[in-house]
Amino acid sequence: MMKKTFLLVGLATALSWTACQNQANKTTDTELSDSSFAGSIDGQEMTLFTLKNEKGAKATFTNFGARIVSLWVPDKEGNLTDVVLGFNKAGDYNNPEEPYYGTIVGPFGNRIAKGKFTLDGEEYTLPTNNGGNTLHGGFKGVHFAAWEGKQDGDNKVTFSYTLPDKNEGFPGNISMTVTYKLTDDNALEIDYTATTDKKTVVNLTNHAYFNLNGEGSGTILDHSLQIYGDQYTPVDSTLIPTGELATVKGTPFDFSQAKTIGKDIEQQDEQLRYGGGYDHNFILRGDKVDNLNHAATLIGDKSGIKMDIYTEEPGLQFYSGNFMAEKVTLKNGKKDAFRTGLCLETQHFPDAPNQANFPSTVLEPGQTYTTKSIYKFSL
Ligand code: BGC
């Protein structure tokens, strides 16, 4: 399996974190302590935001990375189950070894080859934080940013952040907003916007790790998954797309009919070897539901919880938690054991700035990037 290394360069000085990191953990199965998410980062006050709907579903967020901290939805017995992995103190998210729990990644989600791309003849160089490539916006990206958060009623919260020009190597002051809405039909809707004052590239997504049987309830290998796409983008050994759009037919990547994640994951296959399992972008077929692409259906085998993903994005990164290695302790005291969570990230394709045949991720001054993804829960 490819070894993942995150370097710490610059991070310790980039963040000034004060207060509340060593609060006693008074979290119970259903309660996170507000004070464990308070304090200030880079002068921005931190808060734990809680959304609720009339059916009793509940979601919590921190403005550190505009992250989802927890998401409670009913299982087949009617018990609320926390289906998103995370930590019970904001400070635990400040971990360069495993920085992506629940977070927004950007300004460019997934990889840019060798940290380089060219716009209008000018080459831009980004910090490389992953095997010689740039992953998820680099060392700090927006996941370690202190976003401003504003809650609007019981079911909506908006986070805003401007990434200063060239701060992470990307051109332009890139102003982003992310709005999470918990609807009464148990859907978490995520709306993203971005504007820039210089031509740049943008590809925002959310990096929640899901386990529909509940955080800490074992591996996701018996979850059933269907992805509404017939092609995927194969990668080289550093997980950069080769540029090919390959059919999933006859390969372990065929999720066009529902199957368990574990069914083919151990097959001898070069692509699975490169990813250490699934870590690939699927091209969505464009099956429309209310004008959005139906991206995937995931079902927890024990809980019966079903999650449907709908999106305006053309792609979906399926990452089967291959690098989870019991390095961190989750909210309920369990370790992040191998493949006990998975990510389904709606997105434009990885390395799009360097691949002319992929849908464009260029954002020009005067344009507004908008995109929507919905994670809908039912039984
Ligand atoms: C990437 C993986 C990476 C993971 C980090 C995923 O989006 O595709 O390669 O290891 O994020 O948690």
CSV table of C-alpha atoms and ligand atoms in Angstrom, one decimal:
chain,number,residue,atom,x,y,z
A,1,MET,CA,0.0,0.0,0.0
A,2,MET,CA,1.2,3.5,-0.8
A,3,LYS,CA,2.5,5.2,2.3
A,4,LYS,CA,0.8,8.6,3.0
A,5,THR,CA,2.9,11.3,4.5
A,6,PHE,CA,1.7,14.7,5.6
A,7,LEU,CA,4.4,17.2,6.4
A,8,LEU,CA,4.1,19.6,9.3
A,9,VAL,CA,5.9,22.5,7.6
A,10,GLY,CA,4.6,25.9,8.6
A,11,LEU,CA,1.5,24.7,10.4
A,12,ALA,CA,2.6,25.3,13.9
A,13,THR,CA,3.2,28.9,13.1
A,14,ALA,CA,0.2,29.3,10.8
A,15,LEU,CA,-2.3,28.6,13.6
A,16,SER,CA,-2.5,30.4,16.9
A,17,TRP,CA,-4.9,28.3,18.9
A,18,THR,CA,-6.0,29.5,22.3
A,19,ALA,CA,-8.1,28.2,25.1
A,20,CYS,CA,-10.3,25.2,25.7
A,21,GLN,CA,-8.2,22.5,24.2
A,22,ASN,CA,-7.8,20.6,27.4
A,23,GLN,CA,-11.4,20.9,28.7
A,24,ALA,CA,-12.7,17.9,30.5
A,25,ASN,CA,-14.5,15.6,28.1
A,26,LYS,CA,-18.1,15.7,29.3
A,27,THR,CA,-19.4,14.4,26.0
A,28,THR,CA,-21.9,11.6,26.2
A,29,ASP,CA,-23.2,9.6,23.3
A,30,THR,CA,-25.6,12.3,22.4
A,31,GLU,CA,-24.0,15.5,23.7
A,32,LEU,CA,-20.9,17.4,22.6
A,33,SER,CA,-19.7,20.0,25.0
A,34,ASP,CA,-19.9,23.5,23.6
A,35,SER,CA,-16.9,24.6,25.5
A,36,SER,CA,-14.7,22.0,23.8
A,37,PHE,CA,-15.4,23.8,20.5
A,38,ALA,CA,-15.0,27.3,21.9
A,39,GLY,CA,-11.8,29.4,21.9
A,40,SER,CA,-10.2,31.4,19.1
A,41,ILE,CA,-8.1,30.6,16.1
A,42,ASP,CA,-6.2,33.3,14.2
A,43,GLY,CA,-8.4,35.8,16.0
A,44,GLN,CA,-11.7,34.1,14.9
A,45,GLU,CA,-14.1,33.0,17.6
A,46,MET,CA,-14.9,29.3,17.4
A,47,THR,CA,-18.3,27.9,18.1
A,48,LEU,CA,-20.2,24.6,17.9
A,49,PHE,CA,-23.2,25.1,15.7
A,50,THR,CA,-26.2,22.8,16.1
A,51,LEU,CA,-28.9,22.2,13.5
A,52,LYS,CA,-32.1,20.3,14.2
A,53,ASN,CA,-35.1,19.4,12.2
A,54,GLU,CA,-38.7,18.6,13.3
A,55,LYS,CA,-38.1,14.8,13.0
A,56,GLY,CA,-35.3,15.0,15.7
A,57,ALA,CA,-32.3,14.6,13.3
A,58,LYS,CA,-29.4,16.7,14.5
A,59,ALA,CA,-26.1,17.9,13.0
A,60,THR,CA,-23.2,19.8,14.6
A,61,PHE,CA,-20.5,21.9,12.9
A,62,THR,CA,-17.4,23.7,13.9
A,63,ASN,CA,-16.1,26.8,12.0
A,64,PHE,CA,-12.6,25.3,12.1
A,65,GLY,CA,-12.6,24.1,8.5
A,66,ALA,CA,-16.4,24.5,8.2
A,67,ARG,CA,-16.6,20.9,9.3
A,68,ILE,CA,-19.4,18.5,10.1
A,69,VAL,CA,-18.7,17.2,13.6
A,70,SER,CA,-21.7,14.9,13.9
A,71,LEU,CA,-24.9,13.9,12.1
A,72,TRP,CA,-27.6,12.0,13.9
A,73,VAL,CA,-30.3,10.3,11.8
A,74,PRO,CA,-32.8,7.5,12.8
A,75,ASP,CA,-31.9,3.9,12.2
A,76,LYS,CA,-34.4,1.1,11.5
A,77,GLU,CA,-35.3,0.9,15.3
A,78,GLY,CA,-35.9,4.6,15.4
A,79,ASN,CA,-32.7,5.2,17.4
A,80,LEU,CA,-30.7,8.3,16.4
A,81,THR,CA,-27.3,7.2,15.0
A,82,ASP,CA,-24.3,9.4,14.5
A,83,VAL,CA,-23.2,8.5,10.9
A,84,VAL,CA,-20.3,11.0,10.5
A,85,LEU,CA,-16.9,10.3,12.2
A,86,GLY,CA,-15.2,13.1,14.1
A,87,PHE,CA,-13.8,14.3,17.4
A,88,ASN,CA,-15.3,15.7,20.5
A,89,LYS,CA,-12.9,18.6,20.9
A,90,ALA,CA,-12.1,21.2,18.2
A,91,GLY,CA,-8.4,21.0,19.0
A,92,ASP,CA,-8.3,17.3,18.0
A,93,TYR,CA,-9.1,18.4,14.4
A,94,ASN,CA,-5.9,20.4,14.4
A,95,ASN,CA,-3.9,17.3,13.4
A,96,PRO,CA,-1.7,17.4,10.3
A,97,GLU,CA,-1.6,13.6,10.3
A,98,GLU,CA,-5.3,13.2,9.7
A,99,PRO,CA,-6.7,16.7,8.8
A,100,TYR,CA,-9.8,15.9,6.8
A,101,TYR,CA,-12.4,14.6,9.1
A,102,GLY,CA,-15.8,16.2,8.2
A,103,THR,CA,-14.1,19.2,6.6
A,104,ILE,CA,-14.5,21.3,3.5
A,105,VAL,CA,-11.6,20.8,1.3
A,106,GLY,CA,-10.4,23.5,-1.1
A,107,PRO,CA,-9.8,25.7,-2.9
A,108,PHE,CA,-9.0,22.6,-4.9
A,109,GLY,CA,-10.2,19.2,-3.6
A,110,ASN,CA,-8.1,16.1,-4.4
A,111,ARG,CA,-4.8,16.2,-6.3
A,112,ILE,CA,-3.0,18.5,-8.6
A,113,ALA,CA,0.0,16.8,-10.2
A,114,LYS,CA,3.4,17.9,-8.9
A,115,GLY,CA,1.7,21.0,-7.5
A,116,LYS,CA,1.8,22.8,-10.8
A,117,PHE,CA,-0.7,24.2,-13.3
A,118,THR,CA,-0.7,27.0,-15.9
A,119,LEU,CA,-3.3,29.7,-16.6
A,120,ASP,CA,-3.0,32.1,-19.5
A,121,GLY,CA,0.7,31.1,-19.9
A,122,GLU,CA,1.6,31.7,-16.3
A,123,GLU,CA,2.7,28.7,-14.3
A,124,TYR,CA,1.6,28.5,-10.7
A,125,THR,CA,3.5,26.3,-8.1
A,126,LEU,CA,1.7,25.0,-5.0
A,127,PRO,CA,3.2,23.5,-1.9
A,128,THR,CA,3.3,19.7,-2.4
A,129,ASN,CA,2.0,17.8,0.6
A,130,ASN,CA,1.3,14.3,-0.8
A,131,GLY,CA,3.9,12.2,-2.6
A,132,GLY,CA,5.1,15.1,-4.7
A,133,ASN,CA,1.6,16.3,-5.5
A,134,THR,CA,-0.8,18.8,-3.9
A,135,LEU,CA,-3.7,17.2,-2.1
A,136,HIS,CA,-6.8,19.1,-0.9
A,137,GLY,CA,-5.4,22.6,-1.2
A,138,GLY,CA,-2.0,21.9,0.4
A,139,PHE,CA,-0.8,22.0,4.0
A,140,LYS,CA,-3.4,24.4,5.3
A,141,GLY,CA,-5.9,24.6,2.4
A,142,VAL,CA,-9.2,25.7,3.9
A,143,HIS,CA,-9.4,22.8,6.3
A,144,PHE,CA,-7.2,24.5,8.9
A,145,ALA,CA,-8.9,27.9,8.3
A,146,ALA,CA,-11.0,29.7,10.8
A,147,TRP,CA,-14.2,30.3,8.9
A,148,GLU,CA,-16.7,32.8,10.0
A,149,GLY,CA,-20.0,31.0,11.0
A,150,LYS,CA,-23.5,32.5,11.0
A,151,GLN,CA,-26.5,30.4,12.0
A,152,ASP,CA,-29.9,31.2,10.6
A,153,GLY,CA,-32.7,29.6,12.6
A,154,ASP,CA,-32.7,25.9,13.6
A,155,ASN,CA,-31.7,24.4,10.3
A,156,LYS,CA,-29.2,26.5,8.5
A,157,VAL,CA,-25.6,27.7,9.0
A,158,THR,CA,-23.3,29.5,6.6
A,159,PHE,CA,-19.5,29.6,6.8
A,160,SER,CA,-17.4,32.2,4.9
A,161,TYR,CA,-13.7,32.4,4.4
A,162,THR,CA,-11.4,34.3,2.0
A,163,LEU,CA,-8.2,32.6,1.1
A,164,PRO,CA,-5.7,35.4,0.5
A,165,ASP,CA,-4.0,35.6,-2.9
A,166,LYS,CA,-1.1,33.1,-3.2
A,167,ASN,CA,-1.4,32.1,0.4
A,168,GLU,CA,-1.5,28.4,-0.5
A,169,GLY,CA,0.0,29.1,-3.9
A,170,PHE,CA,-3.4,29.7,-5.7
A,171,PRO,CA,-3.9,32.9,-7.6
A,172,GLY,CA,-6.6,35.4,-6.4
A,173,ASN,CA,-8.2,36.3,-3.2
A,174,ILE,CA,-10.7,33.5,-3.3
A,175,SER,CA,-13.9,34.2,-1.2
A,176,MET,CA,-15.9,31.1,-0.4
A,177,THR,CA,-19.2,30.3,1.4
A,178,VAL,CA,-20.6,27.0,2.4
A,179,THR,CA,-24.2,26.7,3.6
A,180,TYR,CA,-25.4,23.6,5.4
A,181,LYS,CA,-29.1,23.0,5.7
A,182,LEU,CA,-30.8,20.2,7.6
A,183,THR,CA,-34.2,19.7,6.0
A,184,ASP,CA,-37.3,18.2,7.6
A,185,ASP,CA,-37.0,15.2,5.2
A,186,ASN,CA,-33.6,14.3,6.8
A,187,ALA,CA,-31.4,15.6,4.1
A,188,LEU,CA,-28.2,17.6,4.6
A,189,GLU,CA,-27.9,20.1,1.8
A,190,ILE,CA,-24.6,21.7,1.1
A,191,ASP,CA,-24.4,24.9,-1.1
A,192,TYR,CA,-21.0,26.2,-2.1
A,193,THR,CA,-20.1,29.6,-3.7
A,194,ALA,CA,-16.8,31.1,-4.6
A,195,THR,CA,-15.6,34.3,-6.3
A,196,THR,CA,-12.1,35.5,-7.1
A,197,ASP,CA,-10.3,38.6,-8.2
A,198,LYS,CA,-7.8,36.7,-10.4
A,199,LYS,CA,-8.3,33.8,-12.7
A,200,THR,CA,-7.9,30.7,-10.6
A,201,VAL,CA,-9.1,27.1,-10.1
A,202,VAL,CA,-11.8,26.0,-7.7
A,203,ASN,CA,-13.1,22.6,-6.7
A,204,LEU,CA,-14.8,22.5,-3.4
A,205,THR,CA,-16.1,19.4,-1.6
A,206,ASN,CA,-16.9,18.0,1.8
A,207,HIS,CA,-14.7,15.3,3.2
A,208,ALA,CA,-17.0,13.6,5.8
A,209,TYR,CA,-16.1,10.1,6.7
A,210,PHE,CA,-19.4,8.1,6.9
A,211,ASN,CA,-20.3,4.9,8.7
A,212,LEU,CA,-24.0,4.3,8.4
A,213,ASN,CA,-24.0,1.8,11.2
A,214,GLY,CA,-22.7,4.5,13.4
A,215,GLU,CA,-19.3,6.0,14.2
A,216,GLY,CA,-17.0,3.3,15.7
A,217,SER,CA,-19.3,0.4,14.8
A,218,GLY,CA,-16.7,-1.6,12.8
A,219,THR,CA,-15.7,-1.6,9.1
A,220,ILE,CA,-17.7,-0.3,6.2
A,221,LEU,CA,-17.0,-3.4,4.1
A,222,ASP,CA,-20.5,-4.8,4.5
A,223,HIS,CA,-22.2,-1.5,3.5
A,224,SER,CA,-23.9,-1.8,0.2
A,225,LEU,CA,-22.9,0.8,-2.4
A,226,GLN,CA,-24.3,1.8,-5.8
A,227,ILE,CA,-22.7,4.5,-7.9
A,228,TYR,CA,-24.6,5.9,-10.8
A,229,GLY,CA,-21.7,6.0,-13.2
A,230,ASP,CA,-20.3,3.6,-15.9
A,231,GLN,CA,-16.8,5.1,-16.0
A,232,TYR,CA,-14.0,6.1,-13.7
A,233,THR,CA,-10.7,7.9,-14.0
A,234,PRO,CA,-7.8,5.4,-13.5
A,235,VAL,CA,-4.7,6.8,-11.7
A,236,ASP,CA,-0.9,6.3,-11.7
A,237,SER,CA,0.9,5.1,-8.7
A,238,THR,CA,0.8,8.6,-7.1
A,239,LEU,CA,-3.0,8.7,-7.5
A,240,ILE,CA,-3.0,11.3,-10.4
A,241,PRO,CA,-5.5,10.4,-13.2
A,242,THR,CA,-3.8,9.1,-16.3
A,243,GLY,CA,-6.4,11.0,-18.4
A,244,GLU,CA,-8.2,7.9,-19.5
A,245,LEU,CA,-12.0,7.5,-18.9
A,246,ALA,CA,-12.2,3.8,-18.3
A,247,THR,CA,-15.3,1.6,-18.2
A,248,VAL,CA,-16.1,0.0,-14.8
A,249,LYS,CA,-17.5,-3.0,-16.6
A,250,GLY,CA,-15.8,-6.3,-15.7
A,251,THR,CA,-13.6,-4.5,-13.1
A,252,PRO,CA,-13.8,-4.3,-9.2
A,253,PHE,CA,-14.9,-0.7,-9.9
A,254,ASP,CA,-18.3,-1.8,-11.1
A,255,PHE,CA,-20.8,-0.4,-8.6
A,256,SER,CA,-23.4,0.2,-11.2
A,257,GLN,CA,-25.5,-2.4,-9.4
A,258,ALA,CA,-25.5,-2.3,-5.6
A,259,LYS,CA,-22.8,-4.5,-4.1
A,260,THR,CA,-21.0,-4.6,-0.8
A,261,ILE,CA,-17.8,-2.5,-0.6
A,262,GLY,CA,-15.9,-5.6,0.6
A,263,LYS,CA,-17.0,-7.8,-2.3
A,264,ASP,CA,-14.1,-7.0,-4.7
A,265,ILE,CA,-11.8,-4.8,-2.6
A,266,GLU,CA,-9.2,-7.5,-2.1
A,267,GLN,CA,-9.0,-8.5,-5.8
A,268,GLN,CA,-5.6,-8.5,-7.5
A,269,ASP,CA,-5.9,-5.3,-9.5
A,270,GLU,CA,-3.3,-2.6,-10.2
A,271,GLN,CA,-5.8,0.3,-9.6
A,272,LEU,CA,-6.8,-1.1,-6.2
A,273,ARG,CA,-3.1,-1.6,-5.4
A,274,TYR,CA,-2.3,2.0,-6.2
A,275,GLY,CA,-5.2,3.2,-3.9
A,276,GLY,CA,-4.7,0.6,-1.2
A,277,GLY,CA,-8.4,0.0,-2.0
A,278,TYR,CA,-10.9,2.3,-3.6
A,279,ASP,CA,-9.6,5.9,-3.9
A,280,HIS,CA,-10.9,6.9,-7.3
A,281,ASN,CA,-13.1,9.4,-9.1
A,282,PHE,CA,-16.2,8.0,-10.7
A,283,ILE,CA,-17.8,9.8,-13.6
A,284,LEU,CA,-21.5,10.3,-13.0
A,285,ARG,CA,-23.9,9.2,-15.7
A,286,GLY,CA,-26.2,12.1,-15.1
A,287,ASP,CA,-29.3,10.3,-13.8
A,288,LYS,CA,-31.4,13.3,-12.9
A,289,VAL,CA,-33.5,13.7,-9.8
A,290,ASP,CA,-34.8,17.2,-9.4
A,291,ASN,CA,-32.1,18.5,-11.8
A,292,LEU,CA,-29.3,17.0,-9.8
A,293,ASN,CA,-27.1,14.0,-10.7
A,294,HIS,CA,-28.0,11.0,-8.6
A,295,ALA,CA,-24.5,10.1,-7.5
A,296,ALA,CA,-24.7,7.2,-5.1
A,297,THR,CA,-26.8,5.1,-2.7
A,298,LEU,CA,-25.1,3.7,0.4
A,299,ILE,CA,-26.8,1.4,3.0
A,300,GLY,CA,-25.6,0.5,6.4
A,301,ASP,CA,-26.0,-3.3,6.8
A,302,LYS,CA,-26.7,-3.2,10.5
A,303,SER,CA,-28.6,0.1,10.9
A,304,GLY,CA,-30.7,-0.1,7.7
A,305,ILE,CA,-29.8,3.6,7.2
A,306,LYS,CA,-29.8,4.6,3.5
A,307,MET,CA,-27.9,7.6,2.2
A,308,ASP,CA,-28.6,9.0,-1.3
A,309,ILE,CA,-26.3,11.6,-2.7
A,310,TYR,CA,-27.4,14.1,-5.3
A,311,THR,CA,-25.1,16.7,-6.8
A,312,GLU,CA,-24.5,19.3,-9.5
A,313,GLU,CA,-20.9,18.0,-9.7
A,314,PRO,CA,-19.8,15.6,-12.6
A,315,GLY,CA,-17.7,13.3,-10.4
A,316,LEU,CA,-17.6,11.4,-7.1
A,317,GLN,CA,-14.5,10.4,-5.3
A,318,PHE,CA,-15.0,7.1,-3.5
A,319,TYR,CA,-12.3,6.7,-0.8
A,320,SER,CA,-12.7,3.5,1.3
A,321,GLY,CA,-10.8,4.7,4.4
A,322,ASN,CA,-7.6,2.9,3.3
A,323,PHE,CA,-5.3,5.1,5.2
A,324,MET,CA,-7.2,4.9,8.5
A,325,ALA,CA,-4.7,3.5,11.0
A,326,GLU,CA,-5.9,3.8,14.6
A,327,LYS,CA,-3.9,7.0,15.0
A,328,VAL,CA,-6.7,9.1,16.4
A,329,THR,CA,-9.6,8.7,18.9
A,330,LEU,CA,-13.1,9.5,17.7
A,331,LYS,CA,-16.0,11.1,19.5
A,332,ASN,CA,-17.3,7.9,21.1
A,333,GLY,CA,-13.8,6.8,22.3
A,334,LYS,CA,-13.2,4.4,19.5
A,335,LYS,CA,-10.1,4.5,17.3
A,336,ASP,CA,-10.1,5.3,13.6
A,337,ALA,CA,-9.5,1.7,12.6
A,338,PHE,CA,-8.8,0.6,9.0
A,339,ARG,CA,-11.8,1.1,6.8
A,340,THR,CA,-14.2,2.0,9.6
A,341,GLY,CA,-15.3,5.0,7.5
A,342,LEU,CA,-15.6,6.0,3.9
A,343,CYS,CA,-15.8,9.2,1.9
A,344,LEU,CA,-18.0,10.0,-1.0
A,345,GLU,CA,-16.8,13.4,-2.2
A,346,THR,CA,-18.8,15.2,-4.9
A,347,GLN,CA,-16.4,17.0,-7.1
A,348,HIS,CA,-14.8,18.0,-10.5
A,349,PHE,CA,-12.2,15.4,-11.5
A,350,PRO,CA,-8.8,15.3,-9.7
A,351,ASP,CA,-6.0,17.2,-11.5
A,352,ALA,CA,-8.5,18.9,-13.8
A,353,PRO,CA,-6.2,22.0,-14.2
A,354,ASN,CA,-3.7,19.8,-16.0
A,355,GLN,CA,-6.1,17.6,-18.0
A,356,ALA,CA,-7.7,19.3,-21.0
A,357,ASN,CA,-10.3,16.6,-21.5
A,358,PHE,CA,-11.7,16.9,-18.0
A,359,PRO,CA,-14.5,19.5,-17.2
A,360,SER,CA,-13.0,22.8,-16.5
A,361,THR,CA,-12.4,24.1,-12.9
A,362,VAL,CA,-11.3,27.6,-14.0
A,363,LEU,CA,-13.0,30.5,-12.2
A,364,GLU,CA,-12.6,34.0,-13.6
A,365,PRO,CA,-13.1,37.3,-11.9
A,366,GLY,CA,-16.7,38.4,-12.2
A,367,GLN,CA,-18.0,34.8,-12.3
A,368,THR,CA,-19.6,33.1,-9.3
A,369,TYR,CA,-18.9,29.4,-8.7
A,370,THR,CA,-22.0,27.8,-7.2
A,371,THR,CA,-22.6,24.1,-6.6
A,372,LYS,CA,-25.0,22.0,-4.6
A,373,SER,CA,-24.8,18.5,-3.1
A,374,ILE,CA,-27.5,16.7,-1.0
A,375,TYR,CA,-27.0,13.8,1.4
A,376,LYS,CA,-30.4,12.4,2.0
A,377,PHE,CA,-31.1,9.8,4.7
A,378,SER,CA,-34.0,7.3,4.8
A,379,LEU,CA,-34.5,3.7,5.6
B,1,BGC,C1,-8.2,11.1,-1.2
B,1,BGC,C2,-7.3,10.1,-0.5
B,1,BGC,C3,-6.7,10.7,0.7
B,1,BGC,C4,-7.9,11.1,1.6
B,1,BGC,C5,-7.4,11.7,2.9
B,1,BGC,C6,-9.3,11.4,-0.2
B,1,BGC,O1,-10.1,12.4,-0.8
B,1,BGC,O2,-8.6,10.7,-2.4
B,1,BGC,O3,-6.2,9.8,-1.4
B,1,BGC,O4,-5.9,9.9,1.4
B,1,BGC,O5,-8.7,11.9,1.0
B,1,BGC,O6,-8.2,11.5,3.9
